C-alpha positions as a Markdown table, in Angstrom:
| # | Residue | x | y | z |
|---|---|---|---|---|
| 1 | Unk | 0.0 | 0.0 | 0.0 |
| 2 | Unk | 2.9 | 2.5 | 0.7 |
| 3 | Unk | 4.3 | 2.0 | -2.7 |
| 4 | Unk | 1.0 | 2.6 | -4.4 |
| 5 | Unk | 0.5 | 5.4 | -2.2 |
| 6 | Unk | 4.0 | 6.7 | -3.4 |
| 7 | Unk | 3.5 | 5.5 | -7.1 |
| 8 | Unk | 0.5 | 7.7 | -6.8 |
| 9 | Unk | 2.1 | 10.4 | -5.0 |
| 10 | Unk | 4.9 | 11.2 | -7.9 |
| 11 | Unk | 2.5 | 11.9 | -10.5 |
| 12 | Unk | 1.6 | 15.1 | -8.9 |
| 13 | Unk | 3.2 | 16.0 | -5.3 |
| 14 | Unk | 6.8 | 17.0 | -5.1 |
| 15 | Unk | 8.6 | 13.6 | -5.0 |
| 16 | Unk | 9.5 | 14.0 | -0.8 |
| 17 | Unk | 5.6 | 14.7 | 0.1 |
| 18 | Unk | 5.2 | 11.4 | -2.0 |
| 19 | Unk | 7.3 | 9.4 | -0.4 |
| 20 | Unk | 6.6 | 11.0 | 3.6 |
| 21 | Unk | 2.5 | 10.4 | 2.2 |
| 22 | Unk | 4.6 | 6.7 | 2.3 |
| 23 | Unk | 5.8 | 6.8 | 5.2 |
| 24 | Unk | 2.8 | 8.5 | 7.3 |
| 25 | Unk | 0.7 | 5.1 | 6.1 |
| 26 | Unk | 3.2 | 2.5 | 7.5 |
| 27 | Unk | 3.3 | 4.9 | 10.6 |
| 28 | Unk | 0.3 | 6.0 | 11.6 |
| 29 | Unk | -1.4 | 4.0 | 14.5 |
| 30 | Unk | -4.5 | 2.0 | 12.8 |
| 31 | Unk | -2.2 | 1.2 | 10.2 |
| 32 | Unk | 0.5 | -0.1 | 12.6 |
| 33 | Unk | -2.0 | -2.1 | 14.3 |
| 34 | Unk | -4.1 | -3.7 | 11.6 |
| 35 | Unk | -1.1 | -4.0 | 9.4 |
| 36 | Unk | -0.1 | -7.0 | 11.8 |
| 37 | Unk | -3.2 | -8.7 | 12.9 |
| 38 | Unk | -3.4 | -11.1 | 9.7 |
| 39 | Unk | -6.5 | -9.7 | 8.9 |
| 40 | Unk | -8.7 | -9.1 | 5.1 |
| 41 | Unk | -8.6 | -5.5 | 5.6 |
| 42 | Unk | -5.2 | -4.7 | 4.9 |
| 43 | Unk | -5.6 | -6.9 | 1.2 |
| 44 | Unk | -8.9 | -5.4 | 0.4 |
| 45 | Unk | -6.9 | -1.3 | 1.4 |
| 46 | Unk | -3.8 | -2.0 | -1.3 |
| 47 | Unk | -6.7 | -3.3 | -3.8 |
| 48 | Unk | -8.4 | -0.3 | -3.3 |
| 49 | Unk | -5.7 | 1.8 | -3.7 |
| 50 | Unk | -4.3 | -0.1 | -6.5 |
| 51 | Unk | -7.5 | 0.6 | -8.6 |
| 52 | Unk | -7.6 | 4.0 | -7.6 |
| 53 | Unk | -4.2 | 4.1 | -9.0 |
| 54 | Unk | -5.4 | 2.4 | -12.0 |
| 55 | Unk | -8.5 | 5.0 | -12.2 |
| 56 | Unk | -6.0 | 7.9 | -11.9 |
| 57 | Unk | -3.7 | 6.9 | -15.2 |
| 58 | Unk | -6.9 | 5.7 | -17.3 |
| 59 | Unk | -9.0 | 8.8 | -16.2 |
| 60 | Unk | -7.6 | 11.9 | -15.3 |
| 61 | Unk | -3.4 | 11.6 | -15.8 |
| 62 | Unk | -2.1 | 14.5 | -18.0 |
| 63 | Unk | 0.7 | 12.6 | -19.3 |
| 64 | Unk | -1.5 | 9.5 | -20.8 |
| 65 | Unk | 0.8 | 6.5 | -20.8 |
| 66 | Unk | 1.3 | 4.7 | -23.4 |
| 67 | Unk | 0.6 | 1.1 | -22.1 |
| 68 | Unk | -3.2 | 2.1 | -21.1 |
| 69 | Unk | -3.4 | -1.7 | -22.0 |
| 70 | Unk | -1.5 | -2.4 | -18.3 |
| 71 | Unk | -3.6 | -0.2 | -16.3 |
| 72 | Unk | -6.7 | -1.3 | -18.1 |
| 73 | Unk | -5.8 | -5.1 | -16.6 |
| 74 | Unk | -4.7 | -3.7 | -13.3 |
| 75 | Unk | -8.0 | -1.9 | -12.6 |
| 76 | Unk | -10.6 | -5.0 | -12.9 |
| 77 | Unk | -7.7 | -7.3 | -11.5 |
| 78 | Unk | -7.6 | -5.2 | -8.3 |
| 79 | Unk | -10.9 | -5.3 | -8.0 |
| 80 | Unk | -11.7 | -8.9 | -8.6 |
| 81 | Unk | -8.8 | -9.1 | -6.3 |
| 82 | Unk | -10.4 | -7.0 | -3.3 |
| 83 | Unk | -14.1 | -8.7 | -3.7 |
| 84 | Unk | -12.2 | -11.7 | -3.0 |
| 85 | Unk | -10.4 | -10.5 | 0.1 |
| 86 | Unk | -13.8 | -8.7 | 1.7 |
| 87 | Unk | -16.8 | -8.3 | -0.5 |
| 88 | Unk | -18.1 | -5.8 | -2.7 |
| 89 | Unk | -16.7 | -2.9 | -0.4 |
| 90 | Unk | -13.9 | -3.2 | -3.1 |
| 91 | Unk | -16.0 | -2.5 | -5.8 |
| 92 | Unk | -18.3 | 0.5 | -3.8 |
| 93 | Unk | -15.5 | 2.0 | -3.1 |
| 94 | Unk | -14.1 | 3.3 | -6.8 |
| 95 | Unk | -17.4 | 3.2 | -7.9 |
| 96 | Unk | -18.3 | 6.3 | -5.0 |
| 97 | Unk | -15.4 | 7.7 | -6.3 |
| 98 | Unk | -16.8 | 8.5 | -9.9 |
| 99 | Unk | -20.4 | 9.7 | -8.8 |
| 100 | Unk | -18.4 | 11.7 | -6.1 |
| 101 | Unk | -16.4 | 13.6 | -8.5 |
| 102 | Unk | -18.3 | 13.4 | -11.3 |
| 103 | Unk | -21.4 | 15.4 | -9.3 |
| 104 | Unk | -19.9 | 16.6 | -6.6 |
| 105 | Unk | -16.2 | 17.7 | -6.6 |
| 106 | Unk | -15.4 | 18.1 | -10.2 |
| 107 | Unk | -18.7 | 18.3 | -12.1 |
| 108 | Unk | -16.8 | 18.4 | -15.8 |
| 109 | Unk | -16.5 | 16.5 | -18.6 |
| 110 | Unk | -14.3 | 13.4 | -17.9 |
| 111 | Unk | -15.1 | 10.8 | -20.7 |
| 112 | Unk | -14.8 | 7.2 | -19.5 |
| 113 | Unk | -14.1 | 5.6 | -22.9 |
| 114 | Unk | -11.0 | 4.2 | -22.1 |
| 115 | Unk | -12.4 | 1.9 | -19.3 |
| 116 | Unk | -14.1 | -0.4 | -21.6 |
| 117 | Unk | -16.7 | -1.3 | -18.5 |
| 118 | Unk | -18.5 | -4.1 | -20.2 |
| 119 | Unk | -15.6 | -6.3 | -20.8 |
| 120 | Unk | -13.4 | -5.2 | -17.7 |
| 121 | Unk | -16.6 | -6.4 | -15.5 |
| 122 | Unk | -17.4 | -10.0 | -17.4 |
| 123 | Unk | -13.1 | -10.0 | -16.5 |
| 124 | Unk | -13.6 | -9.1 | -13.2 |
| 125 | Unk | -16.4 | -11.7 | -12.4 |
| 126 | Unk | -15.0 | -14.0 | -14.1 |
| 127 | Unk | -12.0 | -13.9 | -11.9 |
| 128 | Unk | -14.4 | -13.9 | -8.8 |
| 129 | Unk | -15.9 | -16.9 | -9.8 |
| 130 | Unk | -12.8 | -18.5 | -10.1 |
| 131 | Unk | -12.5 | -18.7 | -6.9 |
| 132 | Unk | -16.0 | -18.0 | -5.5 |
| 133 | Unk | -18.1 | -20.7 | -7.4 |
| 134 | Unk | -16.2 | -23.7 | -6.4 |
| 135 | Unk | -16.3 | -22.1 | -3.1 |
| 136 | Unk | -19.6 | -22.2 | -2.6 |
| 137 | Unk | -20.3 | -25.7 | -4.4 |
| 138 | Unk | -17.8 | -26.8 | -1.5 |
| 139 | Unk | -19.4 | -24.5 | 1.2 |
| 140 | Unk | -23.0 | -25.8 | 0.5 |
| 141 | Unk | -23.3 | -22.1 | 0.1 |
| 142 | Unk | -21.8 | -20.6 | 3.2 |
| 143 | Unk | -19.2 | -18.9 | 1.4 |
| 144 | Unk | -22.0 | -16.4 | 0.3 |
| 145 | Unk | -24.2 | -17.0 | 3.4 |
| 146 | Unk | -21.4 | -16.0 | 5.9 |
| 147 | Unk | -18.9 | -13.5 | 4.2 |
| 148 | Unk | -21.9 | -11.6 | 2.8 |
| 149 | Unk | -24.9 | -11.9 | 4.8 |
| 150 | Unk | -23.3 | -12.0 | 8.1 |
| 151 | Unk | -20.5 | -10.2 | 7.7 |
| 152 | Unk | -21.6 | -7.0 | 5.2 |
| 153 | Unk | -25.6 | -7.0 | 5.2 |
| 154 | Unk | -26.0 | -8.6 | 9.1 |
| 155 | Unk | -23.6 | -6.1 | 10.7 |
| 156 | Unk | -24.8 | -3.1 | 8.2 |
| 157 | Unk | -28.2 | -3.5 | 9.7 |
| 158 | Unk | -27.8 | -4.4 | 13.2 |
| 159 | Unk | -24.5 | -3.4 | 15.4 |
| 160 | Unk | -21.6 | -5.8 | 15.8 |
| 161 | Unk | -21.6 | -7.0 | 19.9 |
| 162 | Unk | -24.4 | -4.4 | 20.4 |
| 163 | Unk | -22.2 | -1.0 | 19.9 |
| 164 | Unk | -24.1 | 2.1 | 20.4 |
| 165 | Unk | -24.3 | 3.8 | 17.3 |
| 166 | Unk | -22.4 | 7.4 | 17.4 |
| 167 | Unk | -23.3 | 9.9 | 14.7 |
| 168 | Unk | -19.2 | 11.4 | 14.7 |
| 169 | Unk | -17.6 | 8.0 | 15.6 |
| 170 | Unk | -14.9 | 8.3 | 12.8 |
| 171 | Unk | -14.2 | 11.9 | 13.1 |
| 172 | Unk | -13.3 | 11.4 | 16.9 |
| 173 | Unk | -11.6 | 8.1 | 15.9 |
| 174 | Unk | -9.5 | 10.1 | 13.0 |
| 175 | Unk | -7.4 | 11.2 | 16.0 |
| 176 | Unk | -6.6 | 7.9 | 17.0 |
| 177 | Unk | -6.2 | 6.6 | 13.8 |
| 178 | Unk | -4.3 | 8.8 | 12.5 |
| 179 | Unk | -2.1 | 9.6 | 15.1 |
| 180 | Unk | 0.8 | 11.3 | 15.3 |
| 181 | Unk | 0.2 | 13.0 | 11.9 |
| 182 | Unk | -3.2 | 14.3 | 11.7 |
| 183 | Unk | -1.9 | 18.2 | 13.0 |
| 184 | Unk | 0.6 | 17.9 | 9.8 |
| 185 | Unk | -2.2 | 16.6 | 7.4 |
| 186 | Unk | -5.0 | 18.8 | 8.5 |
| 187 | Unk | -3.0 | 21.9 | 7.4 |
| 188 | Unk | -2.3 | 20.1 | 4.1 |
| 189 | Unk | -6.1 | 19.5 | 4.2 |
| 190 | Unk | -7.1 | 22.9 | 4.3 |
| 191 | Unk | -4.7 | 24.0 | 2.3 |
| 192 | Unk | -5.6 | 21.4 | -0.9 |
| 193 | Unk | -9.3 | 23.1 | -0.4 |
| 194 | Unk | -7.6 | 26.7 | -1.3 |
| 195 | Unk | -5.9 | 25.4 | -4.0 |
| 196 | Unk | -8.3 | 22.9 | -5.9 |
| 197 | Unk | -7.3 | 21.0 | -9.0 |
| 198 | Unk | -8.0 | 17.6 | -10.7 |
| 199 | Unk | -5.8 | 15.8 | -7.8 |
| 200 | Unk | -7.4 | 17.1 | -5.0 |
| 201 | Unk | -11.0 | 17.0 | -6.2 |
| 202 | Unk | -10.5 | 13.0 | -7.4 |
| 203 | Unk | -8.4 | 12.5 | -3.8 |
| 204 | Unk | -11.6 | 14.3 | -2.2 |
| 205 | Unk | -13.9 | 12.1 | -4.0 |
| 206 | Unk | -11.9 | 8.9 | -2.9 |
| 207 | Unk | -11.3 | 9.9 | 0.6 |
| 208 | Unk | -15.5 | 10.8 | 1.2 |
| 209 | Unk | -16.9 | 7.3 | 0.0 |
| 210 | Unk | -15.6 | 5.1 | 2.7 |
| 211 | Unk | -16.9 | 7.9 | 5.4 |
| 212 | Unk | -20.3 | 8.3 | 3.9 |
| 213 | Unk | -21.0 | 4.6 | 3.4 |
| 214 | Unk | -20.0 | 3.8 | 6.8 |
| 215 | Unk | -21.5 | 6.7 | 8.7 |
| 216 | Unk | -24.7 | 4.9 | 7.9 |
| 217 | Unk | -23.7 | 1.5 | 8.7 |
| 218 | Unk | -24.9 | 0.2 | 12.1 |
| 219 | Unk | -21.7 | -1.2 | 12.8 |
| 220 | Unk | -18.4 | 1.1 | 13.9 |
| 221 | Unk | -15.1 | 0.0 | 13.9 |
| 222 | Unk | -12.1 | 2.8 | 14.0 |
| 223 | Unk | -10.4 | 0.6 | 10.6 |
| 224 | Unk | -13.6 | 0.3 | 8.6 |
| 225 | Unk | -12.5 | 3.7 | 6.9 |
| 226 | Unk | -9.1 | 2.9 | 6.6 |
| 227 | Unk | -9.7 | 2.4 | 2.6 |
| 228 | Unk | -9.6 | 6.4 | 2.6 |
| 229 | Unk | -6.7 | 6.9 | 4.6 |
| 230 | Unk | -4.1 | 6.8 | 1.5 |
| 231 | Unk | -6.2 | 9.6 | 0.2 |
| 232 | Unk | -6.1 | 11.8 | 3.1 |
| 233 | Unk | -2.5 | 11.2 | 3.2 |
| 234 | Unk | -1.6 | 12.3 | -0.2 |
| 235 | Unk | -3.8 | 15.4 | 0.4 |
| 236 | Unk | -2.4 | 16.1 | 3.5 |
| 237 | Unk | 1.3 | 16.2 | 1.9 |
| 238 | Unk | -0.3 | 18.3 | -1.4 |
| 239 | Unk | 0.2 | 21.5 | -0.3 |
| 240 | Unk | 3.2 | 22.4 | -2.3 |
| 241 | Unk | 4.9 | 24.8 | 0.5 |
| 242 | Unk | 5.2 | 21.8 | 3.0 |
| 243 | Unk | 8.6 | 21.8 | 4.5 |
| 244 | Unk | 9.0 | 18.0 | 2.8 |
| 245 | Unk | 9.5 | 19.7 | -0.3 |
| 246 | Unk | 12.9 | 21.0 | 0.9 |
| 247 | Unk | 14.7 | 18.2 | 3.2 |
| 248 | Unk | 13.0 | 15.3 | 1.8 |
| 249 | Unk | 12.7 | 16.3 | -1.3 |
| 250 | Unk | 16.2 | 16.8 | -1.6 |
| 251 | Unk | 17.0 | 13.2 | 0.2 |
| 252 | Unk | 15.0 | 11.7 | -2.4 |
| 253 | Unk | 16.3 | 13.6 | -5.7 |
């Protein structure tokens, strides 16, 4: 995930904010925690991130890349990838990402053409089934009873070990999460709303999903949001005055 999150980074941050977006993600507290407790999260976050990579160089790069053939494959195979690890969070996810910016952040013209969404889906699902229909034939059907119904729908409409619901749960938990760097990103936050562009209003739009869909989910966990956490890291470091741009910057070059 910190490579994608630097990968990311270099296409439009100076290349020390990229690389201390990096390092705030291995860092930060959730991150350090979940990172090590073996669970699907952490697969279902760098297939996230991966197609939101993939989104970024087929959609909205300024420099199109040649081999749009690559990131064409690496889009529907991270998300076959992450609806594997944890459900169709991994497809929600990007597809919040496109109505967010699309109607609310960016509202312009951005074609879709070089997506080819009819094929990538029948490649996607066909990867998912893969895996998923021999699972179930050998599950008698659990596979789809337990990781969907129990663990998405079930604890979407009723809370996980009876948790009261609380309206701000993952702002207050942000500075947990996010701790020690959420003073440094907030400025870069504020400061990426000064200075909009196509970066920030697509980082926006990717960093909002996860908090909307889950602010109406009757079950709260602090790392349920963690799929937006590389995009509030790389708008945190976006503000092109940081002081990365000068020590790290030049430890990188």
């Amino acid at each position: 995930v910190a490579w994608l999150i630097w990968a990311l980074g270099v296409r439009f941050l100076e290349p020390g904010n990229a690389v201390a977006a990096a390092v705030a993600w291995i860092t930060c507290a959730q991150v350090f925690q979940h990172g090590r407790l073996a669970l699907a999260d952490m697969p279902l976050i760098a297939a996230v991130t991966a197609s939101h990579l993939a989104m970024y160089r087929l959609w909205l790069d300024p420099n199109p890349t040649r081999i749009a053939w690559f990131w064409w494959s690496a889009l529907y195979l991270s998300l076959a990838l992450g609806f594997l690890a944890k459900g169709p969070l991994a497809l929600i996810c990007p597809l919040m990402t496109v109505v967010s910016f699309r109607l609310i952040f960016w509202r312009r013209a951005t074609p879709l053409t070089s997506w080819r969404p009819l094929p990538g889906v029948f490649v996607s699902m066909g990867l998912v089934a893969l895996w998923g229909v021999p699972a179930l034939r050998q599950t008698d059907g659990l596979f789809w009873d337990v990781g969907i119904g129990t663990h998405v729908v079930e604890r979407g409409a009723s809370a996980f070990n009876d948790r009261s619901f609380t309206p701000w749960f993952y702002f207050l938990s942000a500075f947990i999460s996010l701790f020690p760097w959420l003073p440094r990103l907030t400025s870069g936050w504020i400061d990426s709303a000064r200075t909009w562009n196509i970066e920030r209003a697509f980082l926006w739009s990717w960093a909002t999903g996860p908090y909307l869909l889950f602010m109406f989910y009757a079950t709260q966990l602090p790392h349920y949001t963690l799929p937006a956490f590389p995009a509030l890291l790389l708008l945190g470091y976006s503000n092109e005055n940081a002081p990365e741009r000068t020590w790290l910057g030049n430890l990188v070059k």
